[in-house]
PDB file of C-alpha atoms in Angstrom:
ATOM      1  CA  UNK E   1      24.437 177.048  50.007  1.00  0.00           C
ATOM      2  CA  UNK E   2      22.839 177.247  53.437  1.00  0.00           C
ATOM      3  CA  UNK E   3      19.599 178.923  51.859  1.00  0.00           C
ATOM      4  CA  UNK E   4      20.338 182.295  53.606  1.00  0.00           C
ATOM      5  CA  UNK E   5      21.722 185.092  50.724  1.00  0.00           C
ATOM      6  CA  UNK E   6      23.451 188.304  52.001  1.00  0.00           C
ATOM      7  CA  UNK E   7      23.936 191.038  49.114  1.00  0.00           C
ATOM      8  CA  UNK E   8      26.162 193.118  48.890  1.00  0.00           C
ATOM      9  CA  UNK E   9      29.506 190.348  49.784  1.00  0.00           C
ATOM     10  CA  UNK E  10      31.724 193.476  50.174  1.00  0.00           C
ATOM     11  CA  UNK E  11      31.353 197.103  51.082  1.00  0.00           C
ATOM     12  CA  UNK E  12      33.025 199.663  50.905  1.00  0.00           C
ATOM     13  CA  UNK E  13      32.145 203.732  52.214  1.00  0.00           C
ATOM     14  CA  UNK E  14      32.742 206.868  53.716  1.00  0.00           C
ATOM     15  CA  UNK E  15      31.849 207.872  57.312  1.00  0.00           C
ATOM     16  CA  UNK E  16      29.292 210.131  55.788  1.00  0.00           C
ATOM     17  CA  UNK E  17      27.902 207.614  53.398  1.00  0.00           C
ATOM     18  CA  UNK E  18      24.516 206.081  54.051  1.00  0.00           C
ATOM     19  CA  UNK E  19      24.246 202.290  52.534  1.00  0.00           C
ATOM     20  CA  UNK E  20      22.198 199.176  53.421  1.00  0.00           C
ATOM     21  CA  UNK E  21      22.781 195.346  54.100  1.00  0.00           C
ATOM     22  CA  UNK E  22      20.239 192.985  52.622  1.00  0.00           C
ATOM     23  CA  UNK E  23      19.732 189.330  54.152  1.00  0.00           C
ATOM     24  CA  UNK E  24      17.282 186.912  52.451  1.00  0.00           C
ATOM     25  CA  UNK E  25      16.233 183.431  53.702  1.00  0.00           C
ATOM     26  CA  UNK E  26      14.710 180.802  51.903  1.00  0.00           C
ATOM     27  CA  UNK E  27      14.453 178.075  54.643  1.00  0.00           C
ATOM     28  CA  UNK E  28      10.569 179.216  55.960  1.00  0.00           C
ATOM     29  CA  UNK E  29      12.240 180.145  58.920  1.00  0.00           C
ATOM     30  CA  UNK E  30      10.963 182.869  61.407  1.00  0.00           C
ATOM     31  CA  UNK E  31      13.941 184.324  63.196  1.00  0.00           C
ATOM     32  CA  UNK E  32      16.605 186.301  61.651  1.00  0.00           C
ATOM     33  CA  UNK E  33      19.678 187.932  63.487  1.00  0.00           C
ATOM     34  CA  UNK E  34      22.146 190.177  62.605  1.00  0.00           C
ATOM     35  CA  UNK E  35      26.160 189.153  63.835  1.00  0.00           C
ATOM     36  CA  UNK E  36      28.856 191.240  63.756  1.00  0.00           C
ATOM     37  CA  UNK E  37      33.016 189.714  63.493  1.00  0.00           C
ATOM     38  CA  UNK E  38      35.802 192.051  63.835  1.00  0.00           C
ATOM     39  CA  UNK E  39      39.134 190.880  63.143  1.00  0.00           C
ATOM     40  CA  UNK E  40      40.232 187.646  65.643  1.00  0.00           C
ATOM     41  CA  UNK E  41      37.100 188.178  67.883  1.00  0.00           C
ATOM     42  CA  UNK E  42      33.757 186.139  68.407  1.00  0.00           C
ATOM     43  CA  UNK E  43      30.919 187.004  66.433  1.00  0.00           C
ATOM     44  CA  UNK E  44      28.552 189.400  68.588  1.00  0.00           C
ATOM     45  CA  UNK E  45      24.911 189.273  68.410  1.00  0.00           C
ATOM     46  CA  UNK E  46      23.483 192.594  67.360  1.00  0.00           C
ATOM     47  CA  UNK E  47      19.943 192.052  66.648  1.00  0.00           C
ATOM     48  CA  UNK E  48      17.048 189.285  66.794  1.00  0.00           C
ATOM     49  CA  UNK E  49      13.463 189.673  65.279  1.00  0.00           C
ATOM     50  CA  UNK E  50      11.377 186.892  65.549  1.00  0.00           C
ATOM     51  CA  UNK E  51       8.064 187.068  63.357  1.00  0.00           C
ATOM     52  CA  UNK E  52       9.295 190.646  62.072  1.00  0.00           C
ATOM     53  CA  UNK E  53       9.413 191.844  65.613  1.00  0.00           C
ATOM     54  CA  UNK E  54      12.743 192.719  67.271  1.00  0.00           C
ATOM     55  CA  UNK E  55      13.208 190.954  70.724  1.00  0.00           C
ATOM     56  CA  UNK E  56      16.755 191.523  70.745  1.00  0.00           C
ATOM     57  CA  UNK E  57      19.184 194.749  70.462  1.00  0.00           C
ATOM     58  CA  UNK E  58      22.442 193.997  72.100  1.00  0.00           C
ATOM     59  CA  UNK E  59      23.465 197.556  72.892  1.00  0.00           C
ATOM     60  CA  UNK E  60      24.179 198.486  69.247  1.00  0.00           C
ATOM     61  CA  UNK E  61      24.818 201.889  68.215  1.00  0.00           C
ATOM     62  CA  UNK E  62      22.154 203.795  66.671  1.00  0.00           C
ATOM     63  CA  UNK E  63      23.984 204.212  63.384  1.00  0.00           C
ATOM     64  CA  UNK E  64      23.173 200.633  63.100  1.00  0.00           C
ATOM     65  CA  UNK E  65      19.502 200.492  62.143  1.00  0.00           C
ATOM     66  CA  UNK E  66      17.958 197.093  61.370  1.00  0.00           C
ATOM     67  CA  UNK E  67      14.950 196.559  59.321  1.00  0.00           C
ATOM     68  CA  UNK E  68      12.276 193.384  59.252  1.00  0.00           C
ATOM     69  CA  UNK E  69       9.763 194.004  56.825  1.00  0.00           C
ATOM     70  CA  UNK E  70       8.811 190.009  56.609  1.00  0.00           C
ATOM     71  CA  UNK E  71      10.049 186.706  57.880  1.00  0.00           C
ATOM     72  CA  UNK E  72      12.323 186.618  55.063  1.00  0.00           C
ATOM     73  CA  UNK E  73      14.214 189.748  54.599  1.00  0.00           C
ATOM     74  CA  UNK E  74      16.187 191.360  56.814  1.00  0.00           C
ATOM     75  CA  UNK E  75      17.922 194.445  56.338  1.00  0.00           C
ATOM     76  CA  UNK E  76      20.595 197.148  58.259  1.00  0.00           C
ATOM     77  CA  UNK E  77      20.828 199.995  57.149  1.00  0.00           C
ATOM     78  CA  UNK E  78      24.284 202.190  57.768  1.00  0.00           C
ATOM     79  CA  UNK E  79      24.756 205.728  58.499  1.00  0.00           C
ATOM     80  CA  UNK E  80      27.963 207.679  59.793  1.00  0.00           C
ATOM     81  CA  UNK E  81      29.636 205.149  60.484  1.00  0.00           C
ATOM     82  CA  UNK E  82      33.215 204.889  62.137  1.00  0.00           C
ATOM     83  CA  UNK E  83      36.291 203.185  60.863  1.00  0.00           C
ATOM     84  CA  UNK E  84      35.810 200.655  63.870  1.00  0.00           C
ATOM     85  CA  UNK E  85      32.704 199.100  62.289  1.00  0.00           C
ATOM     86  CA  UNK E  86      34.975 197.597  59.610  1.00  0.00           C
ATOM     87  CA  UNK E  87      33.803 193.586  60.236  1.00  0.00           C
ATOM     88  CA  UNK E  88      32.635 190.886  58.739  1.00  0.00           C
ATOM     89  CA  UNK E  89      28.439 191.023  58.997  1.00  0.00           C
ATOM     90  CA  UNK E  90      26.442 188.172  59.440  1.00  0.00           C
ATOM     91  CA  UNK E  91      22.981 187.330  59.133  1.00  0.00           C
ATOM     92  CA  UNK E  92      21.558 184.237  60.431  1.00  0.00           C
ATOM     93  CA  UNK E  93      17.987 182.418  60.110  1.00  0.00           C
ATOM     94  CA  UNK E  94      16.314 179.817  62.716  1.00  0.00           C
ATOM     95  CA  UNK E  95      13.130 178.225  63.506  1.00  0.00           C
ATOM     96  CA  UNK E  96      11.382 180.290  66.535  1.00  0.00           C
ATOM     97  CA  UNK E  97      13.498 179.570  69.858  1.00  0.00           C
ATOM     98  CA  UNK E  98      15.656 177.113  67.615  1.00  0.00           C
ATOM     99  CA  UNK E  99      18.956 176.612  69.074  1.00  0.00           C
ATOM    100  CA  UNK E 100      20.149 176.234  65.162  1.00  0.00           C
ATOM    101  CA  UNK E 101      21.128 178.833  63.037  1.00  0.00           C
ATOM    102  CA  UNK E 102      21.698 179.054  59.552  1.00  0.00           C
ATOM    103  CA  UNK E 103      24.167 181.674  58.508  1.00  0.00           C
ATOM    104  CA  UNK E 104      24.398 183.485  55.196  1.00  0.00           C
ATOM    105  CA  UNK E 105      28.098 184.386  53.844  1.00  0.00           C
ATOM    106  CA  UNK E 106      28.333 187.911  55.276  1.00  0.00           C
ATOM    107  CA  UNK E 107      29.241 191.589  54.082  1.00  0.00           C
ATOM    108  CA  UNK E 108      32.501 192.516  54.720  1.00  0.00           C
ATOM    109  CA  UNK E 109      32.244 195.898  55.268  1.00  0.00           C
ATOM    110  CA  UNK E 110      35.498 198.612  55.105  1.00  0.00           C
ATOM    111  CA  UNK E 111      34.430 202.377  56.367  1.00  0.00           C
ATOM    112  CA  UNK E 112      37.496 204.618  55.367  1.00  0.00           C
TER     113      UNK E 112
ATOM    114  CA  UNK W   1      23.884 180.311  78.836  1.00  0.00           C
ATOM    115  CA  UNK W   2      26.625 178.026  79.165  1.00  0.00           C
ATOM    116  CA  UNK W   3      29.911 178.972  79.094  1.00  0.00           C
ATOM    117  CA  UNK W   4      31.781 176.666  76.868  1.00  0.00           C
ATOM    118  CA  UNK W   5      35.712 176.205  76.613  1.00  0.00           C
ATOM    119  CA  UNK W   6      37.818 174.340  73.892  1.00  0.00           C
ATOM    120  CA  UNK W   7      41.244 174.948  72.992  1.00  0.00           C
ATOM    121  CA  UNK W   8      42.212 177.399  71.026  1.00  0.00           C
ATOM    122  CA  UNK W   9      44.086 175.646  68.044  1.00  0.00           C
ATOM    123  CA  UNK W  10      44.981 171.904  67.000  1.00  0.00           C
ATOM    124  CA  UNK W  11      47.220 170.598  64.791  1.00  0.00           C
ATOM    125  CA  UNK W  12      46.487 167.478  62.306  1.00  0.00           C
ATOM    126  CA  UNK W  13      48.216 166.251  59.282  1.00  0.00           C
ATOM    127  CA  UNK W  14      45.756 164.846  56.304  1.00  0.00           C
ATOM    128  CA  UNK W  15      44.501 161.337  57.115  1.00  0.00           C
ATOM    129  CA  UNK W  16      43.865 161.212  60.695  1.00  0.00           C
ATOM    130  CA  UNK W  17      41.518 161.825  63.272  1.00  0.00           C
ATOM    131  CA  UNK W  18      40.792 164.860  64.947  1.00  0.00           C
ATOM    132  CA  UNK W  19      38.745 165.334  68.530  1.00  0.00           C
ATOM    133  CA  UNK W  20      37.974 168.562  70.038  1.00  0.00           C
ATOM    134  CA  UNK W  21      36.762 168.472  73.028  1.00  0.00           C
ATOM    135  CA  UNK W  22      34.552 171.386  74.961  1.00  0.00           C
ATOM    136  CA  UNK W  23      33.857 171.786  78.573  1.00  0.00           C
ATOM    137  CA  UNK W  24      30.713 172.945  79.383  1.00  0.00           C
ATOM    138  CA  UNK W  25      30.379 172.197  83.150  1.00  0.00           C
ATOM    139  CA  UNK W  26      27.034 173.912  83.516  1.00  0.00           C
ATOM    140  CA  UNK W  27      24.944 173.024  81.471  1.00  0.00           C
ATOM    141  CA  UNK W  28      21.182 173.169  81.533  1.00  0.00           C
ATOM    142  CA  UNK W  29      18.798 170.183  81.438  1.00  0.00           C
ATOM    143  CA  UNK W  30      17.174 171.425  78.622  1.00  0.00           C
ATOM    144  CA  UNK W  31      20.134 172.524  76.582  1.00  0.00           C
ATOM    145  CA  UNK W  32      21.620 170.813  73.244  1.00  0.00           C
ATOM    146  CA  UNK W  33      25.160 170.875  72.181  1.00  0.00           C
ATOM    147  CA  UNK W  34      26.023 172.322  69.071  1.00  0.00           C
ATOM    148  CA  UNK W  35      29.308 172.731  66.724  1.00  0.00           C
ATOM    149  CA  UNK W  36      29.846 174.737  63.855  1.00  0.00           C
ATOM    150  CA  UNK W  37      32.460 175.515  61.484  1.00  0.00           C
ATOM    151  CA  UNK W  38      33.873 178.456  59.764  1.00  0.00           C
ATOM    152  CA  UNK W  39      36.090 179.250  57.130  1.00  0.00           C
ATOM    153  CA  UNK W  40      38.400 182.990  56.603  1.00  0.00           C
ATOM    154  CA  UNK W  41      35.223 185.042  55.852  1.00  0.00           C
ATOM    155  CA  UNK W  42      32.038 183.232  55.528  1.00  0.00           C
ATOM    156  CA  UNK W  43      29.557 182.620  58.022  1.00  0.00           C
ATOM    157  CA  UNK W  44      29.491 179.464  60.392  1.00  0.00           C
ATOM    158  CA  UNK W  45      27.990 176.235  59.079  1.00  0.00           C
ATOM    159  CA  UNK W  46      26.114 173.875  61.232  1.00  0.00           C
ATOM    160  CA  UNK W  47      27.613 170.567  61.483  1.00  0.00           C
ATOM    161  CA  UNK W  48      26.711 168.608  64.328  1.00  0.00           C
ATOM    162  CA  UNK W  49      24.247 168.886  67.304  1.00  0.00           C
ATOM    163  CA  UNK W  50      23.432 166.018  70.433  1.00  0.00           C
ATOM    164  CA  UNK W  51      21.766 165.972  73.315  1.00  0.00           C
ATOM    165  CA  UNK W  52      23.279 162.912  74.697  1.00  0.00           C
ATOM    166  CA  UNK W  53      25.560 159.587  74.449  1.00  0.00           C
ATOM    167  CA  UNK W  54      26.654 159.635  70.404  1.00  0.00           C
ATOM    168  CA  UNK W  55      25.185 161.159  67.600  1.00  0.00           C
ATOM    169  CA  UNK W  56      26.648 160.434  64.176  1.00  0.00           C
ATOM    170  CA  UNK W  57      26.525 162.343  60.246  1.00  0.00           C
ATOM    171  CA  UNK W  58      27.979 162.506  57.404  1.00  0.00           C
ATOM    172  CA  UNK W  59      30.728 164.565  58.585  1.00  0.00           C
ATOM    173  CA  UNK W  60      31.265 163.841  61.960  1.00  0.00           C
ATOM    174  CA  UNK W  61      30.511 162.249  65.347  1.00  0.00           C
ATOM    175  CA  UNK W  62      29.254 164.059  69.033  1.00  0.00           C
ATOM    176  CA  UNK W  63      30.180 162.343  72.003  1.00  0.00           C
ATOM    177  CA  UNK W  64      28.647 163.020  74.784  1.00  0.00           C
ATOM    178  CA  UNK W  65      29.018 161.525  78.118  1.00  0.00           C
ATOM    179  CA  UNK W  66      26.153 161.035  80.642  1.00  0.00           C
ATOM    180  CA  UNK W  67      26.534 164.015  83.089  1.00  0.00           C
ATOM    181  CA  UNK W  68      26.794 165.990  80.127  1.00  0.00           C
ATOM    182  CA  UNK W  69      29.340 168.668  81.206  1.00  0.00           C
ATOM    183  CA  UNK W  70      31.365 168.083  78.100  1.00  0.00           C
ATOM    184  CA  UNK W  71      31.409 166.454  74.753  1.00  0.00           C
ATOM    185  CA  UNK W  72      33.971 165.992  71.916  1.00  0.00           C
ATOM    186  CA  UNK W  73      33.229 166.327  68.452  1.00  0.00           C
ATOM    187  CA  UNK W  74      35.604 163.580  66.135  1.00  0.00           C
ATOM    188  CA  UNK W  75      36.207 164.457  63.149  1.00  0.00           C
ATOM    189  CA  UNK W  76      37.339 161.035  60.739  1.00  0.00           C
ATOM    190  CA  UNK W  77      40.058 161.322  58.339  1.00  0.00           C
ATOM    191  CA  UNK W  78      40.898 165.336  58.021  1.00  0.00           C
ATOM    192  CA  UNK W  79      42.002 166.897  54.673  1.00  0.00           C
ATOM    193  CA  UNK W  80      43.197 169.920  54.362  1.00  0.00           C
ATOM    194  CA  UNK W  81      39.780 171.129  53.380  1.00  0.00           C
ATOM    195  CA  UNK W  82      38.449 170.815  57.191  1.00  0.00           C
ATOM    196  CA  UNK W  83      41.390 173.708  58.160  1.00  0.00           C
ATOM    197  CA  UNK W  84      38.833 176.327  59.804  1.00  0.00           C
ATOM    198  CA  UNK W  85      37.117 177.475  62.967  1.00  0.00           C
ATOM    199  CA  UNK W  86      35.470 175.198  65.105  1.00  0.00           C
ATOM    200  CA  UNK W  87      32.916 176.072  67.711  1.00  0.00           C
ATOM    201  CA  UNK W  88      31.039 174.372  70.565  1.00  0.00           C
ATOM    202  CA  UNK W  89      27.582 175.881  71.273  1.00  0.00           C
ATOM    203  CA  UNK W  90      25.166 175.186  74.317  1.00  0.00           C
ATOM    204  CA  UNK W  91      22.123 176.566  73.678  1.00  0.00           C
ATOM    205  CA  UNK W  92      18.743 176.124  75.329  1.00  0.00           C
ATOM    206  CA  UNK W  93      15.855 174.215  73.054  1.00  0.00           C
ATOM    207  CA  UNK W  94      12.644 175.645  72.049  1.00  0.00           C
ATOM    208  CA  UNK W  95      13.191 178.712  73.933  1.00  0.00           C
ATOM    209  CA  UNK W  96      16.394 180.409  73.583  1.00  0.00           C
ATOM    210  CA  UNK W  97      17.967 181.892  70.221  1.00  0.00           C
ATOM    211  CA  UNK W  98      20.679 184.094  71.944  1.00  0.00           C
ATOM    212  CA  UNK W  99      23.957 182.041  70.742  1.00  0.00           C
ATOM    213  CA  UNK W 100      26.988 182.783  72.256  1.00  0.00           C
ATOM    214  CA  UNK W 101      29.733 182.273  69.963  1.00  0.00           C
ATOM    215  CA  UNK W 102      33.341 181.762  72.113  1.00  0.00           C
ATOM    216  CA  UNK W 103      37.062 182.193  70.283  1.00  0.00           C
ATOM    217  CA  UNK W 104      36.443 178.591  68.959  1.00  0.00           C
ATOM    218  CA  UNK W 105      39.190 175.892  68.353  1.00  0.00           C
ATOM    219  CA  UNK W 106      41.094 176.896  65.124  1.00  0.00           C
ATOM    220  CA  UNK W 107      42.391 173.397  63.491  1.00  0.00           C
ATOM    221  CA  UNK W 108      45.294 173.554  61.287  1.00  0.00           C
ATOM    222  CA  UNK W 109      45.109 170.900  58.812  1.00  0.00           C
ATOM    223  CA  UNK W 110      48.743 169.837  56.791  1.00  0.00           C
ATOM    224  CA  UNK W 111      50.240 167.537  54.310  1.00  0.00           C
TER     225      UNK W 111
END
């Protein structure tokens, strides 16, 4: 247990379905980032909010929408999305401008 | 941000030492060192991070020499258990949360 929670583990859905990612941390932490890992390749930053606000959106497409209502919960939510975003999803927590990250277990996600 | 390399797999049979070394020939002054781990799909797990000369925990060692431009992380007596993903990190402190995760080193722990 790392103290960061990722519901649901495994996804499955439609290109036309709409369905959210949920990320909780426990660690009084005040960064969050989503990660994205496809099949044999390095995880890929997507997002970072620090204190709720995003600083960070690595050129993701807009059918990936991330959500920060507080420190501790992070969501993205899904829409139309393309048999390509099949991955492994990753959220991570840190300290402000810490350099360690504390990852959750992921959502592995399947779009048929 | 640094740009890190490490091998890309290792071999190891139950019992012995393993030491992975990374390159990271430009490093920043104010950067720190970090490995993870991963296993088939889960996230990374933090396991060991130095700034300089030899930092030591419950699961492993950082060596790091003094011009800093690489650093090996040992790993004592490997079970099959420590099969996984390993990665080197250089990251800045206090300022910078953009990791860059590389291909990693995958270790292949057998009987």
């Amino acid at each position: 247990e790392t103290g960061v929670t990722q519901t649901p583990r495994h996804l499955v859905m439609g290109m036309t379905n709409k369905k959210s990612l949920k990320c909780e941390q426990h660690l009084g932490h005040n960064a969050m980032y989503w990660y994205k890992q496809s099949a044999k390749k390095p995880l890929e930053l997507m997002f970072v909010y620090n204190f709720k606000e995003q600083t960070e959106n690595n050129s993701v497409p807009s059918r990936f929408s991330p959500e920060c209502p507080n420190s501790s919960h992070l969501f993205l939510h899904l829409h139309t999305l393309q048999p390509e975003d099949s991955a492994l999803y990753l959220c991570a927590s840190s300290l402000l401008g810490g350099e360690t990250q504390y990852f959750g277990p992921g959502t592995r996600l399947l779009v048929l | 941000l640094a740009k890190t390399t490490q091998p890309i797999s290792m071999d190891s049979y139950e019992g012995q030492e393993v030491n992975i070394t990374c390159s990271h020939n430009n490093i920043a002054t104010n950067d720190y060192i970090t490995w993870y781990q991963q296993f088939p799909s889960q996230g990374p797990r933090f396991i060991i991070q130095g700034y300089k000369t030899k930092v030591t925990n419950e699961v492993a060692s950082l060596f790091i020499p003094a011009d800093r431009k690489s650093s090996t992380l040992s790993l004592p007596r490997v079970s099959l258990s420590d099969t996984a993903v390993y990665y080197c990190l250089v990251a800045y402190a206090g300022g910078g949360n953009k990791l860059t995760f590389g291909t990693g080193t995958q270790l292949k722990v057998e009987l």
